[in-house]
Short mmCIF file of C-alpha atoms in Angstrom, two decimals:
data_model
loop_
_atom_site.label_atom_id
_atom_site.label_comp_id
_atom_site.label_asym_id
_atom_site.label_seq_id
_atom_site.Cartn_x
_atom_site.Cartn_y
_atom_site.Cartn_z
CA MET A 3 48.58 -61.19 -3.06
CA SER A 4 47.46 -62.46 0.33
CA ASP A 5 43.85 -62.83 1.41
CA THR A 6 44.48 -60.14 3.99
CA GLY A 7 45.61 -57.65 1.30
CA THR A 8 42.58 -58.48 -0.85
CA ALA A 9 40.24 -57.97 2.12
CA ASN A 10 41.82 -54.61 2.90
CA GLN A 11 41.45 -53.53 -0.73
CA ASN A 12 37.78 -54.59 -0.80
CA SER A 13 37.21 -52.77 2.49
CA SER A 14 38.90 -49.67 1.05
CA ASN A 15 36.78 -49.84 -2.11
CA GLN A 16 33.63 -50.36 -0.07
CA SER A 17 34.52 -47.40 2.15
CA TYR A 18 35.17 -45.25 -0.92
CA GLU A 19 31.82 -46.25 -2.40
CA ASP A 20 30.09 -45.39 0.87
CA VAL A 21 31.71 -41.97 0.85
CA LEU A 22 30.50 -41.38 -2.71
CA LYS A 23 26.98 -42.46 -1.76
CA ASP A 24 26.98 -40.15 1.27
CA ALA A 25 28.25 -37.27 -0.84
CA ALA A 26 25.61 -37.91 -3.50
CA THR A 27 22.90 -38.01 -0.84
CA THR A 28 24.12 -34.74 0.64
CA VAL A 29 24.16 -33.05 -2.79
CA ALA A 30 20.69 -34.40 -3.56
CA GLU A 31 19.35 -33.06 -0.27
CA PHE A 32 21.00 -29.69 -0.91
CA GLU A 33 19.54 -29.54 -4.42
CA GLU A 34 16.14 -30.49 -3.05
CA ASP A 35 16.32 -27.73 -0.42
CA GLU A 36 17.56 -25.24 -2.99
CA SER A 37 14.77 -26.26 -5.34
CA PHE A 38 12.13 -25.78 -2.61
CA SER A 39 13.59 -22.41 -1.68
CA ARG A 40 13.62 -21.30 -5.32
CA LYS A 41 10.05 -22.51 -5.81
CA LEU A 42 8.94 -20.59 -2.72
CA GLN A 43 10.68 -17.43 -3.93
CA ASN A 44 9.10 -17.74 -7.37
CA TRP A 45 5.66 -18.32 -5.86
CA LEU A 46 5.99 -15.30 -3.57
CA HIS A 47 7.23 -13.25 -6.52
CA SER A 48 4.12 -14.14 -8.52
CA THR A 49 1.81 -13.86 -5.48
CA PRO A 50 3.07 -10.76 -3.62
CA SER A 51 -0.05 -10.45 -1.47
CA ALA A 52 0.44 -13.92 0.07
CA VAL A 53 2.69 -12.85 2.96
CA PRO A 54 0.60 -9.82 4.08
CA MET A 55 -2.59 -11.90 3.81
CA PHE A 56 -1.02 -14.57 6.01
CA VAL A 57 0.13 -11.95 8.55
CA LEU A 58 -3.34 -10.36 8.52
CA LEU A 59 -5.08 -13.68 9.19
CA ALA A 60 -2.55 -14.57 11.90
CA ALA A 61 -3.05 -11.19 13.62
CA ILE A 62 -6.83 -11.58 13.54
CA LEU A 63 -6.60 -15.10 14.99
CA VAL A 64 -4.17 -14.07 17.76
CA PHE A 65 -6.25 -11.10 18.89
CA GLY A 66 -9.39 -13.20 18.51
CA LEU A 67 -8.00 -15.85 20.84
CA ILE A 68 -6.98 -13.21 23.38
CA LEU A 69 -10.13 -11.06 23.25
CA GLY A 70 -12.68 -13.65 22.15
CA SER A 71 -16.06 -12.61 20.79
CA LYS A 72 -15.39 -9.00 21.76
CA PHE A 73 -12.85 -8.74 18.94
CA PHE A 74 -14.67 -11.01 16.49
CA SER A 75 -17.89 -9.01 16.78
CA PRO A 76 -19.26 -7.51 13.51
CA PHE A 77 -18.93 -4.02 15.01
CA ALA A 78 -15.20 -4.46 15.76
CA MET A 79 -14.48 -5.92 12.33
CA THR A 80 -16.24 -3.11 10.50
CA LEU A 81 -14.66 -0.53 12.81
CA ILE A 82 -11.28 -1.59 11.43
CA LEU A 83 -12.54 -0.87 7.91
CA GLN A 84 -13.66 2.60 8.98
CA GLN A 85 -10.32 3.34 10.61
CA VAL A 86 -8.24 2.33 7.59
CA MET A 87 -10.55 3.95 5.04
CA ILE A 88 -8.28 6.93 4.30
CA VAL A 89 -5.10 4.88 4.52
CA GLY A 90 -6.50 2.28 2.14
CA ILE A 91 -7.39 4.87 -0.52
CA THR A 92 -4.10 6.78 -0.31
CA ALA A 93 -2.17 3.50 -0.24
CA SER A 94 -3.85 2.55 -3.52
CA ALA A 95 -2.56 5.78 -5.06
CA GLN A 96 0.89 5.22 -3.59
CA THR A 97 0.98 1.64 -4.89
CA LEU A 98 0.45 2.77 -8.48
CA VAL A 99 3.46 5.07 -8.24
CA ILE A 100 5.72 2.58 -6.44
CA LEU A 101 4.93 -0.10 -9.04
CA THR A 102 6.67 2.17 -11.57
CA ALA A 103 9.77 2.25 -9.30
CA GLY A 104 8.85 5.73 -8.04
CA ILE A 105 7.48 7.17 -4.83
CA ASP A 106 5.03 9.97 -4.10
CA LEU A 107 5.67 11.91 -0.91
CA SER A 108 2.94 14.40 -1.80
CA VAL A 109 -0.09 12.11 -1.48
CA GLY A 110 -1.07 13.55 1.90
CA ALA A 111 -0.67 17.16 0.75
CA ILE A 112 -2.75 16.50 -2.40
CA MET A 113 -5.44 14.86 -0.29
CA VAL A 114 -5.72 17.72 2.21
CA PHE A 115 -5.41 20.53 -0.35
CA SER A 116 -8.13 18.92 -2.49
CA SER A 117 -10.45 18.69 0.50
CA VAL A 118 -9.79 22.35 1.33
CA ILE A 119 -10.58 23.35 -2.26
CA MET A 120 -13.88 21.47 -2.06
CA GLY A 121 -14.80 23.22 1.17
CA GLN A 122 -13.63 26.70 0.20
CA PHE A 123 -15.33 26.66 -3.21
CA THR A 124 -18.56 25.70 -1.47
CA PHE A 125 -18.52 28.15 1.41
CA ARG A 126 -16.35 31.02 0.12
CA TYR A 127 -17.74 31.25 -3.41
CA GLY A 128 -21.19 29.77 -2.88
CA ILE A 129 -20.71 27.07 -5.53
CA PRO A 130 -22.92 23.96 -5.17
CA ALA A 131 -21.12 21.22 -3.24
CA GLU A 132 -21.36 18.74 -6.12
CA ILE A 133 -19.52 21.13 -8.47
CA SER A 134 -16.99 21.97 -5.75
CA VAL A 135 -16.24 18.27 -5.31
CA ALA A 136 -15.66 17.93 -9.06
CA ILE A 137 -13.31 20.94 -8.97
CA GLY A 138 -11.42 19.42 -6.03
CA LEU A 139 -11.06 16.10 -7.87
CA GLY A 140 -9.78 17.94 -10.92
CA ALA A 141 -7.30 19.89 -8.77
CA GLY A 142 -5.96 16.64 -7.32
CA ALA A 143 -5.53 15.17 -10.80
CA LEU A 144 -3.72 18.37 -11.89
CA MET A 145 -1.30 18.15 -8.98
CA GLY A 146 -0.58 14.54 -9.86
CA PHE A 147 -0.12 15.54 -13.50
CA ILE A 148 2.52 18.11 -12.45
CA ASN A 149 4.41 15.39 -10.59
CA GLY A 150 4.19 13.11 -13.62
CA VAL A 151 5.52 15.71 -16.06
CA LEU A 152 8.47 16.53 -13.82
CA VAL A 153 9.34 12.83 -13.48
CA ALA A 154 8.69 11.75 -17.07
CA TYR A 155 9.89 14.72 -19.14
CA VAL A 156 12.21 16.71 -16.89
CA LYS A 157 13.56 13.33 -15.68
CA LEU A 158 13.93 14.37 -12.06
CA PRO A 159 14.03 11.64 -9.39
CA PRO A 160 10.49 10.94 -8.06
CA PHE A 161 11.68 11.28 -4.46
CA ILE A 162 13.04 14.80 -5.07
CA VAL A 163 10.08 15.89 -7.20
CA THR A 164 7.42 14.81 -4.74
CA LEU A 165 9.42 16.06 -1.76
CA GLY A 166 9.37 19.49 -3.38
CA THR A 167 5.73 19.41 -4.45
CA TRP A 168 4.72 18.12 -1.02
CA GLN A 169 6.08 21.36 0.47
CA ILE A 170 4.53 23.47 -2.31
CA PHE A 171 1.07 21.90 -2.09
CA LEU A 172 1.12 22.02 1.70
CA ALA A 173 2.10 25.70 1.74
CA ALA A 174 -0.53 26.50 -0.91
CA ASN A 175 -3.08 24.68 1.26
CA PHE A 176 -2.36 26.86 4.29
CA LEU A 177 -2.13 30.09 2.28
CA TYR A 178 -5.37 29.47 0.40
CA SER A 179 -7.37 28.37 3.45
CA ALA A 180 -5.83 31.05 5.71
CA ASN A 181 -5.51 28.13 8.15
CA GLU A 182 -9.25 28.26 8.83
CA THR A 183 -11.35 25.18 9.55
CA ILE A 184 -14.88 24.80 8.20
CA ARG A 185 -16.83 23.27 11.07
CA ALA A 186 -18.80 20.06 10.85
CA GLN A 187 -22.05 21.75 11.87
CA GLU A 188 -21.84 24.23 8.99
CA ILE A 189 -21.20 21.46 6.49
CA GLU A 190 -24.02 19.33 7.85
CA GLU A 191 -26.49 22.21 7.55
CA GLN A 192 -25.42 23.71 4.21
CA ALA A 193 -23.45 21.12 2.20
CA PRO A 194 -24.09 17.54 3.41
CA THR A 195 -22.71 16.20 0.12
CA LEU A 196 -19.22 16.92 1.43
CA GLN A 197 -19.86 14.51 4.31
CA LEU A 198 -21.29 11.77 2.09
CA PHE A 199 -18.57 9.21 2.82
CA GLY A 200 -18.97 9.62 6.57
CA GLU A 201 -22.56 8.40 6.46
CA SER A 202 -23.13 4.85 7.60
CA PHE A 203 -25.60 1.98 7.22
CA ARG A 204 -26.14 -1.23 9.15
CA ILE A 205 -26.21 -4.83 8.04
CA GLY A 206 -27.10 -6.82 11.13
CA GLY A 207 -24.60 -5.87 13.83
CA ALA A 208 -22.08 -4.52 11.34
CA VAL A 209 -21.79 -0.78 10.65
CA PHE A 210 -20.41 0.28 7.27
CA THR A 211 -19.60 3.77 6.08
CA TYR A 212 -19.91 4.73 2.44
CA GLY A 213 -16.25 5.67 2.60
CA ALA A 214 -15.24 2.13 3.54
CA VAL A 215 -17.35 0.75 0.70
CA ALA A 216 -15.75 3.26 -1.70
CA MET A 217 -12.29 2.13 -0.56
CA ILE A 218 -13.11 -1.50 -1.35
CA VAL A 219 -14.56 -0.55 -4.75
CA ILE A 220 -11.42 1.46 -5.65
CA VAL A 221 -9.13 -1.40 -4.61
CA VAL A 222 -11.11 -4.00 -6.57
CA LEU A 223 -11.25 -1.82 -9.70
CA LEU A 224 -7.52 -1.06 -9.61
CA ALA A 225 -6.67 -4.70 -8.93
CA TYR A 226 -8.69 -5.72 -11.99
CA VAL A 227 -7.16 -3.02 -14.21
CA LEU A 228 -3.60 -3.89 -13.19
CA SER A 229 -4.12 -7.62 -13.68
CA ASN A 230 -6.31 -7.75 -16.78
CA THR A 231 -5.55 -4.78 -19.02
CA ALA A 232 -2.69 -3.78 -21.30
CA TRP A 233 -2.28 -0.55 -19.32
CA GLY A 234 -1.77 -2.54 -16.13
CA ARG A 235 0.90 -4.67 -17.79
CA HIS A 236 2.60 -1.48 -19.00
CA VAL A 237 2.71 -0.15 -15.42
CA TYR A 238 4.48 -3.29 -14.23
CA ALA A 239 6.81 -3.26 -17.23
CA VAL A 240 7.85 0.35 -16.58
CA GLY A 241 8.63 -0.48 -12.96
CA ASP A 242 10.55 -3.63 -13.85
CA ASP A 243 12.81 -2.07 -16.51
CA GLN A 244 12.03 1.23 -18.24
CA GLU A 245 14.51 0.70 -21.09
CA ALA A 246 13.25 -2.80 -21.86
CA ALA A 247 9.65 -1.55 -21.67
CA GLU A 248 10.40 1.23 -24.14
CA LEU A 249 12.10 -1.18 -26.54
CA SER A 250 9.03 -3.43 -26.39
CA GLY A 251 6.78 -0.57 -27.48
CA VAL A 252 5.51 0.80 -24.16
CA LYS A 253 5.13 4.57 -24.11
CA VAL A 254 6.98 5.03 -20.83
CA LYS A 255 6.53 8.78 -20.47
CA ASN A 256 2.80 8.66 -21.15
CA THR A 257 2.39 5.76 -18.73
CA LEU A 258 4.25 7.63 -15.96
CA ILE A 259 2.14 10.76 -16.45
CA GLN A 260 -1.05 8.70 -16.42
CA VAL A 261 0.01 6.92 -13.22
CA TYR A 262 0.84 10.13 -11.36
CA THR A 263 -2.33 11.84 -12.61
CA LEU A 264 -4.50 8.91 -11.52
CA SER A 265 -2.68 8.87 -8.19
CA GLY A 266 -3.52 12.56 -7.69
CA LEU A 267 -7.15 11.92 -8.57
CA ILE A 268 -7.39 9.06 -6.08
CA CYS A 269 -5.77 11.24 -3.39
CA ALA A 270 -8.35 13.96 -4.09
CA PHE A 271 -11.05 11.32 -3.67
CA ALA A 272 -9.42 10.45 -0.34
CA GLY A 273 -9.72 14.16 0.54
CA TRP A 274 -13.46 13.98 -0.05
CA ALA A 275 -13.63 10.84 2.11
CA LEU A 276 -11.54 12.61 4.76
CA ILE A 277 -14.20 15.31 5.11
CA GLY A 278 -16.75 12.58 5.79
CA ARG A 279 -14.41 10.82 8.21
CA ILE A 280 -13.64 13.83 10.44
CA GLY A 281 -16.79 15.82 9.62
CA SER A 282 -14.98 19.10 8.98
CA VAL A 283 -12.64 20.66 6.42
CA SER A 284 -9.33 21.24 8.17
CA PRO A 285 -6.06 22.29 6.48
CA THR A 286 -4.14 20.59 9.30
CA SER A 287 -5.76 17.15 8.93
CA GLY A 288 -4.01 14.11 7.48
CA GLN A 289 -0.57 15.05 8.79
CA ASN A 290 0.63 11.43 8.81
CA ALA A 291 -1.01 10.35 5.54
CA ASN A 292 2.31 10.02 3.67
CA ILE A 293 3.91 7.76 6.27
CA GLU A 294 0.76 5.70 6.79
CA ALA A 295 0.30 5.11 3.05
CA ILE A 296 3.93 4.07 2.53
CA THR A 297 3.74 1.84 5.63
CA ALA A 298 0.66 0.04 4.29
CA VAL A 299 2.29 -0.41 0.87
CA VAL A 300 5.56 -1.79 2.26
CA ILE A 301 3.87 -4.14 4.74
CA GLY A 302 1.57 -5.15 1.89
CA GLY A 303 4.47 -6.69 -0.04
CA VAL A 304 4.82 -4.06 -2.77
CA SER A 305 8.48 -3.85 -3.78
CA LEU A 306 10.02 -0.39 -3.40
CA PHE A 307 12.17 -1.28 -6.42
CA GLY A 308 9.09 -1.39 -8.63
CA GLY A 309 7.54 -4.01 -10.89
CA ARG A 310 6.17 -6.29 -8.16
CA GLY A 311 3.23 -6.02 -5.81
CA SER A 312 -0.54 -5.65 -5.79
CA ILE A 313 -3.26 -3.27 -4.67
CA LEU A 314 -4.82 -6.08 -2.62
CA GLY A 315 -1.53 -6.48 -0.77
CA ALA A 316 -1.47 -2.76 0.03
CA LEU A 317 -5.02 -2.99 1.40
CA ALA A 318 -3.95 -5.99 3.50
CA GLY A 319 -1.05 -3.89 4.79
CA GLY A 320 -3.45 -1.15 5.85
CA LEU A 321 -5.74 -3.68 7.51
CA ILE A 322 -2.79 -5.19 9.41
CA VAL A 323 -2.05 -1.78 10.91
CA GLY A 324 -5.74 -1.39 11.74
CA VAL A 325 -5.95 -4.80 13.41
CA PHE A 326 -2.84 -4.17 15.51
CA SER A 327 -4.05 -0.70 16.52
CA LEU A 328 -7.54 -1.85 17.55
CA GLY A 329 -6.40 -5.12 19.11
CA LEU A 330 -3.72 -3.56 21.30
CA ARG A 331 -6.06 -0.74 22.28
CA MET A 332 -8.73 -3.25 23.36
CA ILE A 333 -6.13 -5.17 25.38
CA GLY A 334 -5.17 -1.92 27.10
CA THR A 335 -1.47 -1.81 26.20
CA ASP A 336 0.64 1.28 25.74
CA PRO A 337 0.05 2.78 22.23
CA GLN A 338 3.82 2.74 21.65
CA TRP A 339 3.65 -1.04 21.27
CA THR A 340 1.66 -0.48 18.08
CA TYR A 341 4.49 1.60 16.58
CA LEU A 342 7.06 -0.95 17.72
CA LEU A 343 5.26 -3.88 16.08
CA ILE A 344 4.52 -1.93 12.90
CA GLY A 345 8.20 -0.94 12.67
CA ALA A 346 9.21 -4.59 13.03
CA LEU A 347 6.72 -5.54 10.31
CA ILE A 348 8.20 -2.95 7.95
CA ILE A 349 11.71 -4.35 8.42
CA PHE A 350 10.37 -7.90 8.01
CA ALA A 351 8.53 -6.96 4.79
CA VAL A 352 11.61 -5.32 3.24
CA THR A 353 13.78 -8.30 4.24
CA VAL A 354 11.35 -10.72 2.57
CA ASP A 355 11.30 -8.52 -0.53
CA GLN A 356 15.10 -8.57 -0.76
CA TRP A 357 15.14 -12.36 -0.33
CA ILE A 358 12.56 -12.77 -3.10
CA ARG A 359 14.50 -10.46 -5.42
CA LYS A 360 17.75 -12.40 -4.89
CA GLY A 361 16.04 -15.71 -5.56
CA THR A 362 14.42 -14.56 -8.79
CA ALA A 363 17.31 -12.47 -10.13
#
């Protein structure tokens, strides 16, 4: 064979080897990217509050850069806590239910009806406010228990059950109260206990309400229970796969009833805080509580499919809404921009959740 033929063959072999090297490099880069993507998905799956916390910090920094010390003042920061107080408490209740792959559309109705019961038992029947509050809390837990029984034992879809009880509790609220509002002045003079969570105290330039402190305490307690107790692990297991949870020894029905009952109790507590927030007992208050709670939960990274999420994430979701609302109001923009941005955040949160689910499936 001629030297020319040998050279061509060597050149061909060298070219073929180069192609193989390039292909191997491309595959390695692809595997590296895929590995990073999978690692990120796994990390976000195990740390569901990471994205909402990042968005919250970013929102605070952006509005802080625009508004300066006016936004970063202790008063403005604590004002956000006061504004999201009710949303934070009801979102905690909603999170418990959604973690079990359910949803509770009646949280707002339970909250308002419980507050009306507290007020009516105090002023209509002359019962001491402290006892009336206990009765209202018990009523909220009972309403949650009814939801839980219908979901766990009658095996009705949570959406349908709570859609129905939302209407029932709301109608019962108006019928029982005769659509009458108990004024703030009457409560202040005769039953100040009902307004307890509206009272405030100062620490330097910051103003805290007892309701905001109660919200933080509830969130911290629930976060601890869900992360460090067997009951918390059962809640996640039920939301992840009910059949597998039952086979592993989890009493699914009991867990569902406990979750819905606790959710009702927390909503009743939110009703007590609502009286302090607005000063009066009104059967028409809290009209948007359902939507606001679900919004905070979704933005907070809690999966609507159940089994993934955290109470801290739901609180971060509520705070994000509060930061956007206050920041845009201080800038002087049209309030509709708040709804637009919150709507975009909801879609973004659900998209991220779907991406995480696909990567960890």
